[in-house]
Amino acid sequence: MSRPGTLLRIEFIKARKRPALWLTLGVFVFFTVVTVLPSLMRAMQGGGPGPPFALPWIWRGVLQPPINMGPFFLGAAMILLFAPEFGWKTARQNVIDGLAKEHLFFGKLITFALLVAAFFVVPIVTGVAASIISPEPTGTFARGPELNHMFGYAVVLCLWGSVGFLLAATIRASGGALGIMFLYFLVENMVTSIVPAWNPALERYLNFLPTQLFDTLTRIEFYYPDALALANEQRAAMGQRLLEFPEYWAVVSAVLAYVALFMGVSFVTMRKRDL
Amino acid sequence: MPDSPVIQTFELSKQFREVRAVDRVSIAVERGQVFGFLGPNGSGKTTTIGMLMGIITPTAGSFALFGASDAKGHLAARARVGATLETPNFYPYMSGRDNLRVAATIKDVGSDRIDECLEIVGLAGRGRHRFRTYSLGMKQRLALAATMLNDPELVILDEPANGLDPQGMKEVRDIIRILADRGKTIFLSSHLLWEVERMCTHVAIVRKGQVMKVGTVAEIVSEQVRALVRVEDTGALEAALADYPDATGVQTTDEGTVVSLKSDDLAGLNRYLAARGIYVSHLARHQQTLEDAFIELTQGDYGSMTEIAS
């Protein structure tokens, strides 16, 4: 058996009976259905204002809060599947049994990829199913903006998954890692709301902090010009500052750079630290 | 490399901040030996095994497993090893069988071997139960089953009888005997000196990270001639022995006074004492046990003597 095949089998045996995984995934599926159901009901009762609730417009209705909390669920799932391996000393036993520390890392990388795939597929399948059920006219699967939206969602899944990965590999305890993840989320939001008042020039840099990038990539205004125009119209009417976003690929590249950085630090930590 | 020692360490050392946990340990374990690795708590036994198993990176020195001394060779050599460290390390939410399946997949062993190993350790009937429901004895036995999965040439066991009741200890001892009878090389770290003395062919005694003595059990315990002397006035005996030219050491024990001698001339010792008006009620050659040697070499390090004697 090839090494990737072995690692996949090992991770499958570990994950399939892990209640934390199925609980996290189950809660996410529930949120997905809860998000989609009201729009679907509305569509079945003749539809409302705005684009039809069917392909390809459906994605702006599906990939919105609370589904956008998916990345946090994924980060939490990653921590719950990885960090206990240190507390239970099973990571140590896996190495004693014959894995290299690098294999442990790559095994968890497989878990990471599968989690990203699962958290990506759930809203996509739900969206397609809702579109089939919806009586509104169905078009193509997705156009440019919708594809960007989906890719943006996949990228933020990777971002928070890699945050969970990093915290699990460095903190090595589920409670501590989850606590730090949520604490970081709060602290970064505090910093980004306080610092611009002190020095406005820093705001454009703060927009590239992980949580701000997450915020950008989960806003429908970032992907759909009509939604941005509508939002800015309302903001102008209320005297609020208009929404402005960095370039799509600048945001995506920044997120992917974070993912590479977090995974790189995790790899070095796994390799260097004693078990 | 058929002639290479199964385990060989060269000045192996590990520093944890200010603590030197392992200090220039050099030992060689040959094929077929049952090697006891003895030392008080915190003497560096588990850290040494951890370095051999690739979970702890040495600060200095090196080691070879089956003659392989580089990282790639160590990884390949670990496929020929079955080991467990400290407490049994398994996934609590998984059954014993699924836990063994993880180990078997890593070791590239078929599932039929899982059943065989569960049978050997007497867990065939509990294989489908979750690990968290196992008693400590069952957990230890599952750990032994995991070490046997790949039919290893070298078995490393770190305190395998920890926390077990006498029946559990006997079961573990029986399993180790089975492995030894099958010609496996066994590296056993333990506090239980009488167990080690009964099972091991070779012993290393470590103290504060350093190897104090290494050799066959016979070499460790019988290098020095000793006499056990009982008299009414112990003070007078000790005063007299201070001038006895053949005495190299005197130790008072519950049994009497143990005198280390340069030769086995017990009659000469008796004459010397009688000439000074000290008449013994008991004078006999005293066979040093592994426990005596251990206490002598690690004196002052042990908090609880009952742990040694148990």
XYZ file of C-alpha atoms in Angstrom:
585
model
C 0.000 0.000 0.000
C 1.260 3.467 -0.858
C 1.986 5.880 1.979
C -0.820 8.338 1.063
C -3.187 5.347 0.886
C -2.014 4.140 4.295
C -2.404 7.592 5.809
C -5.896 7.936 4.336
C -6.934 4.564 5.769
C -5.537 5.447 9.189
C -7.335 8.798 9.245
C -10.553 7.134 8.068
C -10.432 4.582 10.906
C -9.812 7.365 13.415
C -12.472 9.752 12.083
C -15.400 7.494 11.287
C -16.287 6.835 14.922
C -15.287 10.243 16.256
C -18.451 11.835 17.687
C -16.932 15.357 17.575
C -16.653 15.154 13.781
C -20.204 14.011 13.154
C -21.618 16.437 15.709
C -19.819 19.401 14.113
C -20.773 18.331 10.614
C -24.368 17.635 11.728
C -24.746 21.093 13.267
C -23.376 22.627 10.070
C -25.819 20.641 7.900
C -28.641 21.800 10.199
C -27.586 25.459 9.812
C -27.344 25.008 6.042
C -30.877 23.650 5.803
C -32.184 26.336 8.180
C -30.580 29.008 5.994
C -31.971 27.683 2.739
C -35.435 26.641 3.895
C -37.094 30.105 4.291
C -35.960 31.225 0.820
C -37.138 27.936 -0.665
C -40.530 28.267 1.044
C -40.811 31.821 -0.277
C -39.936 30.636 -3.785
C -42.559 27.896 -3.573
C -45.133 30.486 -2.567
C -44.455 32.555 -5.669
C -41.094 34.172 -4.886
C -40.181 37.584 -3.512
C -38.163 40.609 -4.582
C -34.644 40.079 -5.873
C -33.182 37.382 -8.091
C -34.976 34.016 -8.413
C -34.143 31.314 -5.871
C -32.724 28.944 -8.483
C -29.467 28.310 -10.313
C -27.330 30.320 -10.888
C -28.676 33.132 -8.639
C -29.255 30.726 -5.760
C -25.638 30.883 -4.570
C -25.897 34.369 -3.124
C -28.840 33.066 -1.085
C -27.109 29.868 -0.030
C -23.551 31.030 0.699
C -24.526 33.609 3.277
C -24.738 33.631 7.080
C -25.057 31.344 8.952
C -23.502 29.022 6.366
C -20.588 31.422 6.380
C -19.920 30.212 9.896
C -18.852 26.969 8.196
C -15.167 27.957 8.262
C -15.320 28.326 12.056
C -16.979 24.953 12.348
C -14.235 23.548 10.159
C -11.519 25.164 12.307
C -13.166 23.710 15.404
C -13.507 20.275 13.770
C -9.841 20.364 12.782
C -8.852 21.140 16.368
C -11.137 18.434 17.767
C -9.749 15.824 15.385
C -6.094 16.756 15.785
C -5.286 18.224 19.217
C -6.484 15.242 21.315
C -3.891 13.069 19.569
C -1.323 14.766 21.804
C -3.352 14.512 25.020
C -4.111 10.850 24.422
C -0.480 10.382 23.337
C -1.728 8.539 20.260
C 0.380 10.767 17.989
C 3.381 9.518 19.956
C 2.172 5.918 19.679
C 1.611 6.293 15.907
C 5.270 7.317 15.579
C 6.389 4.462 17.833
C 4.350 2.107 15.643
C 6.212 3.230 12.550
C 5.029 6.580 11.214
C 7.472 9.438 10.812
C 6.475 12.782 12.332
C 6.112 14.028 8.754
C 3.608 11.243 8.077
C 1.552 12.425 11.033
C 1.483 15.892 9.481
C 0.485 14.602 6.059
C -2.177 12.343 7.592
C -3.764 15.373 9.205
C -3.358 17.274 5.954
C -5.540 14.600 4.346
C -8.113 15.090 7.113
C -7.910 18.846 6.508
C -8.548 18.390 2.777
C -11.466 16.030 3.392
C -13.008 18.418 5.918
C -12.701 21.321 3.480
C -14.326 19.147 0.809
C -17.167 18.112 3.168
C -17.873 21.668 4.358
C -17.788 22.842 0.741
C -19.986 20.105 -0.656
C -22.783 20.445 1.933
C -23.989 23.929 0.829
C -23.321 23.156 -2.829
C -25.454 19.996 -2.738
C -28.081 21.835 -0.695
C -28.120 24.665 -3.253
C -28.511 22.297 -6.203
C -31.229 20.329 -4.381
C -33.074 23.547 -3.452
C -32.853 24.726 -7.049
C -34.359 21.459 -8.268
C -37.208 21.755 -5.751
C -37.748 25.474 -6.390
C -40.412 26.220 -9.014
C -38.490 29.272 -10.220
C -36.740 29.010 -13.610
C -33.341 27.339 -13.415
C -30.413 28.527 -15.508
C -26.757 27.576 -15.704
C -24.935 26.129 -12.629
C -22.870 29.245 -12.007
C -21.469 32.276 -13.823
C -18.297 34.250 -13.126
C -19.462 36.009 -9.921
C -20.995 32.828 -8.520
C -17.853 30.838 -9.274
C -15.786 33.538 -7.551
C -18.196 33.342 -4.614
C -17.828 29.563 -4.364
C -14.065 29.756 -4.672
C -13.983 32.515 -2.055
C -16.007 30.295 0.277
C -13.597 27.388 -0.323
C -10.658 29.670 0.377
C -12.044 30.859 3.734
C -12.705 27.236 4.631
C -9.007 26.618 4.028
C -8.102 29.722 6.055
C -9.930 28.714 9.231
C -9.079 25.075 8.726
C -5.402 26.036 8.653
C -5.879 28.226 11.741
C -7.363 25.189 13.510
C -4.521 23.039 12.189
C -1.878 25.470 13.448
C -3.461 25.842 16.883
C -3.883 22.071 17.262
C -0.244 21.463 16.269
C 1.156 24.136 18.582
C -1.212 24.259 21.591
C -1.823 20.480 21.551
C -4.992 20.721 23.656
C -8.538 21.074 22.274
C -9.846 23.449 24.952
C -6.868 25.774 24.793
C -6.759 25.772 20.988
C -10.503 26.495 20.649
C -10.232 29.227 23.283
C -7.328 30.898 21.507
C -9.094 30.687 18.139
C -12.170 32.519 19.416
C -10.067 34.919 21.489
C -8.049 35.791 18.400
C -11.260 36.436 16.485
C -12.408 38.881 19.176
C -9.019 40.568 19.618
C -8.514 41.107 15.891
C -11.944 42.689 15.535
C -11.211 44.962 18.497
C -7.872 45.980 17.022
C -9.343 46.721 13.600
C -12.063 48.886 15.116
C -9.733 50.833 17.431
C -6.525 51.296 15.430
C -8.006 53.181 12.393
C -9.359 55.838 14.755
C -5.819 56.364 15.992
C -4.125 56.089 12.588
C -6.441 55.902 9.518
C -3.517 55.076 7.223
C -3.232 51.643 8.827
C -6.764 50.608 7.876
C -5.857 49.305 4.430
C -3.236 47.022 5.986
C -5.564 45.871 8.743
C -7.990 44.749 6.045
C -5.514 42.006 5.249
C -5.619 40.434 8.718
C -7.195 36.937 8.663
C -10.562 37.784 10.218
C -10.981 40.880 8.013
C -10.213 38.805 4.927
C -12.775 36.279 6.114
C -15.268 39.111 6.534
C -14.581 40.373 2.997
C -14.813 36.934 1.400
C -18.143 36.162 3.054
C -19.946 39.334 1.928
C -22.134 39.009 -1.147
C -21.336 42.664 -1.997
C -17.743 41.559 -2.662
C -18.861 39.276 -5.511
C -21.990 40.832 -7.030
C -21.834 44.401 -8.424
C -25.637 44.792 -8.186
C -25.562 43.844 -4.511
C -22.706 46.297 -3.893
C -24.557 49.069 -5.714
C -27.709 48.411 -3.673
C -25.803 48.302 -0.368
C -23.962 51.546 -1.144
C -27.203 53.211 -2.166
C -28.660 52.364 1.229
C -25.485 53.414 3.052
C -25.400 56.731 1.200
C -29.008 57.324 2.161
C -28.085 56.741 5.796
C -24.953 58.888 5.561
C -22.618 55.938 6.111
C -19.274 55.425 4.443
C -19.548 53.492 1.186
C -18.273 49.932 0.993
C -14.934 49.470 -0.757
C -13.109 46.201 -1.245
C -9.578 45.278 -2.353
C -9.183 43.402 -5.637
C -10.618 39.860 -5.623
C -7.311 38.162 -6.406
C -5.429 40.293 -3.897
C -7.778 39.063 -1.183
C -7.651 35.442 -2.349
C -3.846 35.563 -2.660
C -3.520 37.002 0.838
C -5.688 34.221 2.257
C -3.741 31.537 0.407
C -0.505 33.076 1.710
C -1.861 32.802 5.263
C -2.853 29.185 4.628
C 0.651 28.401 3.334
C 2.229 30.205 6.299
C 0.066 28.463 8.908
C 0.606 25.046 7.346
C 4.338 25.686 7.026
C 4.628 26.649 10.699
C 2.564 23.581 11.620
C 4.861 21.335 9.604
C 8.020 22.729 11.193
C 6.443 22.494 14.668
C 5.413 18.888 14.090
C 8.836 18.008 12.833
C 10.901 19.768 15.497
C 8.934 19.311 18.694
C 9.174 16.175 20.785
C 6.023 14.108 21.182
C 23.861 -6.449 9.228
C 23.436 -9.706 11.173
C 26.205 -9.000 13.697
C 25.140 -5.503 14.675
C 23.621 -5.052 18.109
C 19.855 -4.657 17.981
C 20.185 -1.428 19.934
C 23.376 0.554 20.310
C 23.647 4.038 21.761
C 26.695 6.260 21.572
C 26.940 8.962 24.252
C 23.214 9.568 23.793
C 22.102 12.719 25.618
C 18.995 14.833 26.054
C 18.812 18.243 27.696
C 15.425 19.723 28.697
C 16.238 23.368 29.490
C 18.306 23.100 32.714
C 17.697 19.394 33.200
C 20.030 16.846 31.658
C 17.556 13.975 31.432
C 19.912 11.597 29.635
C 23.650 12.010 29.970
C 26.028 10.248 27.562
C 24.293 6.873 27.673
C 26.189 4.166 25.804
C 24.697 0.689 25.826
C 24.483 -2.231 23.437
C 21.673 -4.766 23.364
C 22.472 -7.918 21.435
C 19.996 -10.153 19.629
C 18.078 -12.514 21.933
C 18.864 -10.653 25.151
C 16.194 -9.769 27.688
C 17.637 -6.441 28.724
C 16.442 -4.732 31.900
C 16.729 -0.948 31.980
C 16.479 0.047 35.610
C 16.448 3.348 37.382
C 14.479 5.459 39.825
C 11.727 7.796 38.641
C 13.180 10.628 36.596
C 16.394 8.785 35.839
C 15.896 9.107 32.070
C 14.615 5.654 31.158
C 11.539 6.776 29.227
C 13.433 9.643 27.582
C 16.065 7.189 26.366
C 13.394 4.897 24.924
C 11.635 7.934 23.439
C 14.817 8.845 21.562
C 15.164 5.289 20.266
C 11.568 5.404 19.048
C 11.871 8.746 17.240
C 9.502 10.759 19.421
C 12.261 12.707 21.189
C 15.164 14.298 19.367
C 18.540 13.721 21.058
C 20.535 16.802 22.044
C 23.815 14.970 21.497
C 25.110 11.520 20.694
C 23.533 8.984 18.381
C 22.068 5.514 18.261
C 21.667 2.620 15.898
C 18.682 0.277 15.577
C 19.519 -3.000 13.857
C 22.695 -1.302 12.684
C 20.887 1.639 11.062
C 22.062 4.984 12.369
C 20.396 7.571 10.109
C 16.800 8.870 10.250
C 15.674 6.878 7.220
C 17.256 3.723 8.608
C 15.654 4.298 12.004
C 12.223 4.573 10.361
C 12.761 1.314 8.478
C 14.133 -0.358 11.617
C 11.057 0.644 13.639
C 9.029 -1.680 11.412
C 10.907 -4.490 13.190
C 10.115 -3.134 16.645
C 7.053 -3.385 18.856
C 7.030 -0.832 21.656
C 4.877 0.802 24.242
C 5.831 3.754 26.443
C 4.544 4.540 29.938
C 0.748 4.212 29.956
C -1.029 2.461 27.070
C -1.754 5.094 24.425
C -4.980 4.433 22.518
C -8.054 6.250 21.185
C -10.586 6.103 24.038
C -13.661 6.360 21.787
C -12.588 3.431 19.605
C -12.827 -0.285 20.337
C -9.754 -2.311 21.212
C -9.982 -3.939 17.789
C -10.192 -0.602 15.934
C -7.237 0.674 17.943
C -5.262 -2.354 16.861
C -6.466 -1.751 13.299
C -4.791 1.680 13.370
C -1.537 0.115 14.595
C -1.850 -2.764 12.100
C -2.339 -0.336 9.204
C 0.769 1.600 10.232
C 2.705 -1.656 10.532
C 1.193 -2.952 7.269
C -0.180 -6.070 8.947
C -3.361 -7.938 7.971
C -6.471 -7.971 10.165
C -6.153 -11.733 10.835
C -3.124 -10.886 12.976
C -5.329 -8.602 15.114
C -7.465 -11.586 16.126
C -4.388 -13.681 16.898
C -2.898 -10.985 19.144
C -6.188 -10.334 20.939
C -6.356 -14.078 21.552
C -2.799 -14.234 22.950
C -3.452 -11.439 25.477
C -6.878 -12.813 26.423
C -8.924 -9.950 25.001
C -10.689 -11.787 22.171
C -14.050 -11.408 23.910
C -13.637 -7.684 24.578
C -12.154 -6.595 21.262
C -15.312 -4.816 20.155
C -15.716 -2.855 23.386
C -14.514 0.724 23.629
C -11.032 1.244 25.009
C -12.326 3.694 27.626
C -14.328 0.873 29.230
C -11.219 -1.289 29.778
C -9.616 -1.843 33.169
C -5.946 -0.863 33.540
C -4.935 -4.504 33.234
C -6.871 -4.841 29.980
C -5.310 -1.629 28.672
C -1.850 -2.984 29.416
C -2.711 -6.247 27.688
C -4.025 -4.371 24.650
C -0.726 -2.465 24.557
C 1.121 -5.784 24.569
C -1.137 -7.021 21.759
C -0.254 -3.895 19.753
C 3.459 -4.498 20.241
C 3.088 -8.065 18.967
C 1.109 -7.224 15.813
C 4.068 -7.149 13.446
C 5.762 -10.142 15.104
C 8.643 -7.816 16.030
C 12.245 -8.870 16.441
C 12.677 -6.297 19.204
C 10.057 -5.620 21.888
C 10.457 -2.474 24.002
C 8.293 -2.300 27.087
C 8.310 0.670 29.445
C 6.914 -0.240 32.867
C 4.537 -2.857 31.454
C 3.346 -3.935 34.899
C 2.576 -0.408 36.121
C -0.594 -0.297 38.173
C -1.378 -3.963 37.751
C -2.549 -6.269 40.506
C -0.528 -9.447 41.206
C -2.648 -11.463 38.766
C -2.170 -8.835 36.061
C 1.578 -8.755 36.725
C 1.734 -12.508 36.352
C -0.139 -12.309 33.055
C 2.240 -9.643 31.748
C 5.222 -11.688 32.929
C 3.837 -14.772 31.175
C 3.427 -12.821 27.925
C 6.993 -11.476 28.179
C 8.211 -15.028 28.787
C 6.346 -16.230 25.685
C 8.033 -13.480 23.660
C 11.464 -14.285 25.124
C 10.968 -17.992 24.437
C 10.244 -17.126 20.825
C 13.697 -15.606 20.608
C 12.625 -11.956 20.624
C 15.022 -9.366 21.941
C 13.296 -7.616 24.826
C 14.206 -4.227 26.237
C 12.346 -3.835 29.496
C 12.223 -0.746 31.660
C 10.874 -1.494 35.103
C 10.849 -0.660 38.786
C 10.094 -4.222 39.731
C 13.577 -5.501 40.452
C 12.613 -9.008 41.487
C 10.678 -9.284 38.220
C 13.675 -8.071 36.261
C 16.036 -10.368 38.163
C 13.818 -13.329 37.283
C 13.341 -12.438 33.631
C 16.332 -10.468 32.358
C 19.627 -11.777 31.075
C 21.270 -8.336 31.067
C 20.741 -5.172 33.037
C 21.698 -1.510 32.910
C 21.191 0.617 36.003
C 20.703 4.323 35.341
C 20.804 7.212 37.752
C 20.259 10.878 36.944
C 20.508 10.130 33.239
C 23.774 8.227 33.477
C 24.415 4.509 33.182
C 25.920 3.453 36.497
C 26.467 -0.181 35.657
C 25.731 -2.514 32.785
C 26.231 -6.245 32.352
C 24.650 -9.622 32.905
C 22.517 -9.968 36.009
C 25.238 -12.228 37.465
C 27.914 -9.605 36.807
C 25.865 -6.879 38.431
C 25.054 -8.755 41.629
C 28.050 -10.934 42.431
C 31.159 -8.890 41.830
C 31.689 -8.313 45.553
C 32.028 -10.894 48.361
C 29.814 -9.982 51.269
C 29.227 -11.352 54.739
C 26.146 -10.951 56.853
C 27.103 -10.593 60.514
C 24.815 -10.492 63.537
C 26.159 -9.531 66.951
C 24.715 -8.105 70.186
C 26.750 -4.894 70.109
C 26.574 -3.451 66.613
C 28.538 -0.367 67.629
C 31.510 -2.437 68.764
C 31.313 -4.476 65.546
C 31.415 -1.392 63.358
C 34.331 0.039 65.358
C 36.253 -3.207 64.960
C 35.507 -3.457 61.238
C 36.844 0.052 60.705
C 40.340 -1.369 61.244
C 39.817 -4.695 59.446
C 42.103 -4.584 56.392
C 39.947 -6.947 54.269
C 36.721 -4.890 54.699
C 35.856 -2.475 51.917
C 32.446 -1.418 53.194
C 29.979 -1.831 56.029
C 26.222 -1.464 55.742
C 23.654 -1.901 58.493
C 20.416 -3.526 57.353
C 17.337 -4.952 59.030
C 18.870 -8.395 58.686
C 22.190 -7.483 60.327
C 25.478 -5.904 59.301
C 26.606 -6.528 55.744
C 30.391 -6.411 55.335
C 31.936 -6.099 51.876
C 35.173 -8.051 51.694
C 38.193 -8.193 49.430
C 38.265 -12.008 49.699
C 35.827 -14.716 50.755
C 37.786 -15.555 53.918
C 34.866 -15.576 56.322
C 36.831 -17.666 58.849
C 39.497 -14.965 58.941
C 36.817 -12.357 59.683
C 35.470 -14.533 62.490
C 38.961 -14.945 64.018
C 39.590 -11.178 63.770
C 36.340 -10.350 65.589
C 36.825 -13.062 68.246
C 40.310 -11.748 68.957
C 38.647 -8.417 69.790
C 36.068 -10.024 72.065
C 33.222 -9.847 69.553
C 31.411 -13.153 69.243
C 28.986 -13.430 66.361
C 25.580 -15.092 66.584
C 25.399 -15.336 62.791
C 28.079 -15.207 60.122
C 27.301 -16.231 56.544
C 28.166 -15.362 53.001
C 25.634 -12.795 51.797
C 24.503 -13.052 48.187
C 23.848 -9.597 46.825
C 20.517 -9.269 45.053
C 19.790 -7.015 42.140
C 17.812 -4.911 44.591
C 20.934 -4.502 46.795
C 22.997 -3.501 43.776
C 20.290 -1.116 42.596
C 19.976 0.586 45.976
C 23.726 0.846 46.297
C 24.070 2.438 42.879
C 21.090 4.761 43.125
C 21.347 5.504 46.833
C 19.469 8.600 47.889
C 17.444 8.857 44.694
C 14.558 6.696 45.773
C 11.667 8.210 47.657
C 9.731 5.050 48.284
C 11.556 1.844 49.050
C 8.295 -0.067 48.998
C 8.126 0.562 45.260
C 11.354 -1.332 44.808
C 10.445 -4.140 47.100
C 6.889 -4.614 45.850
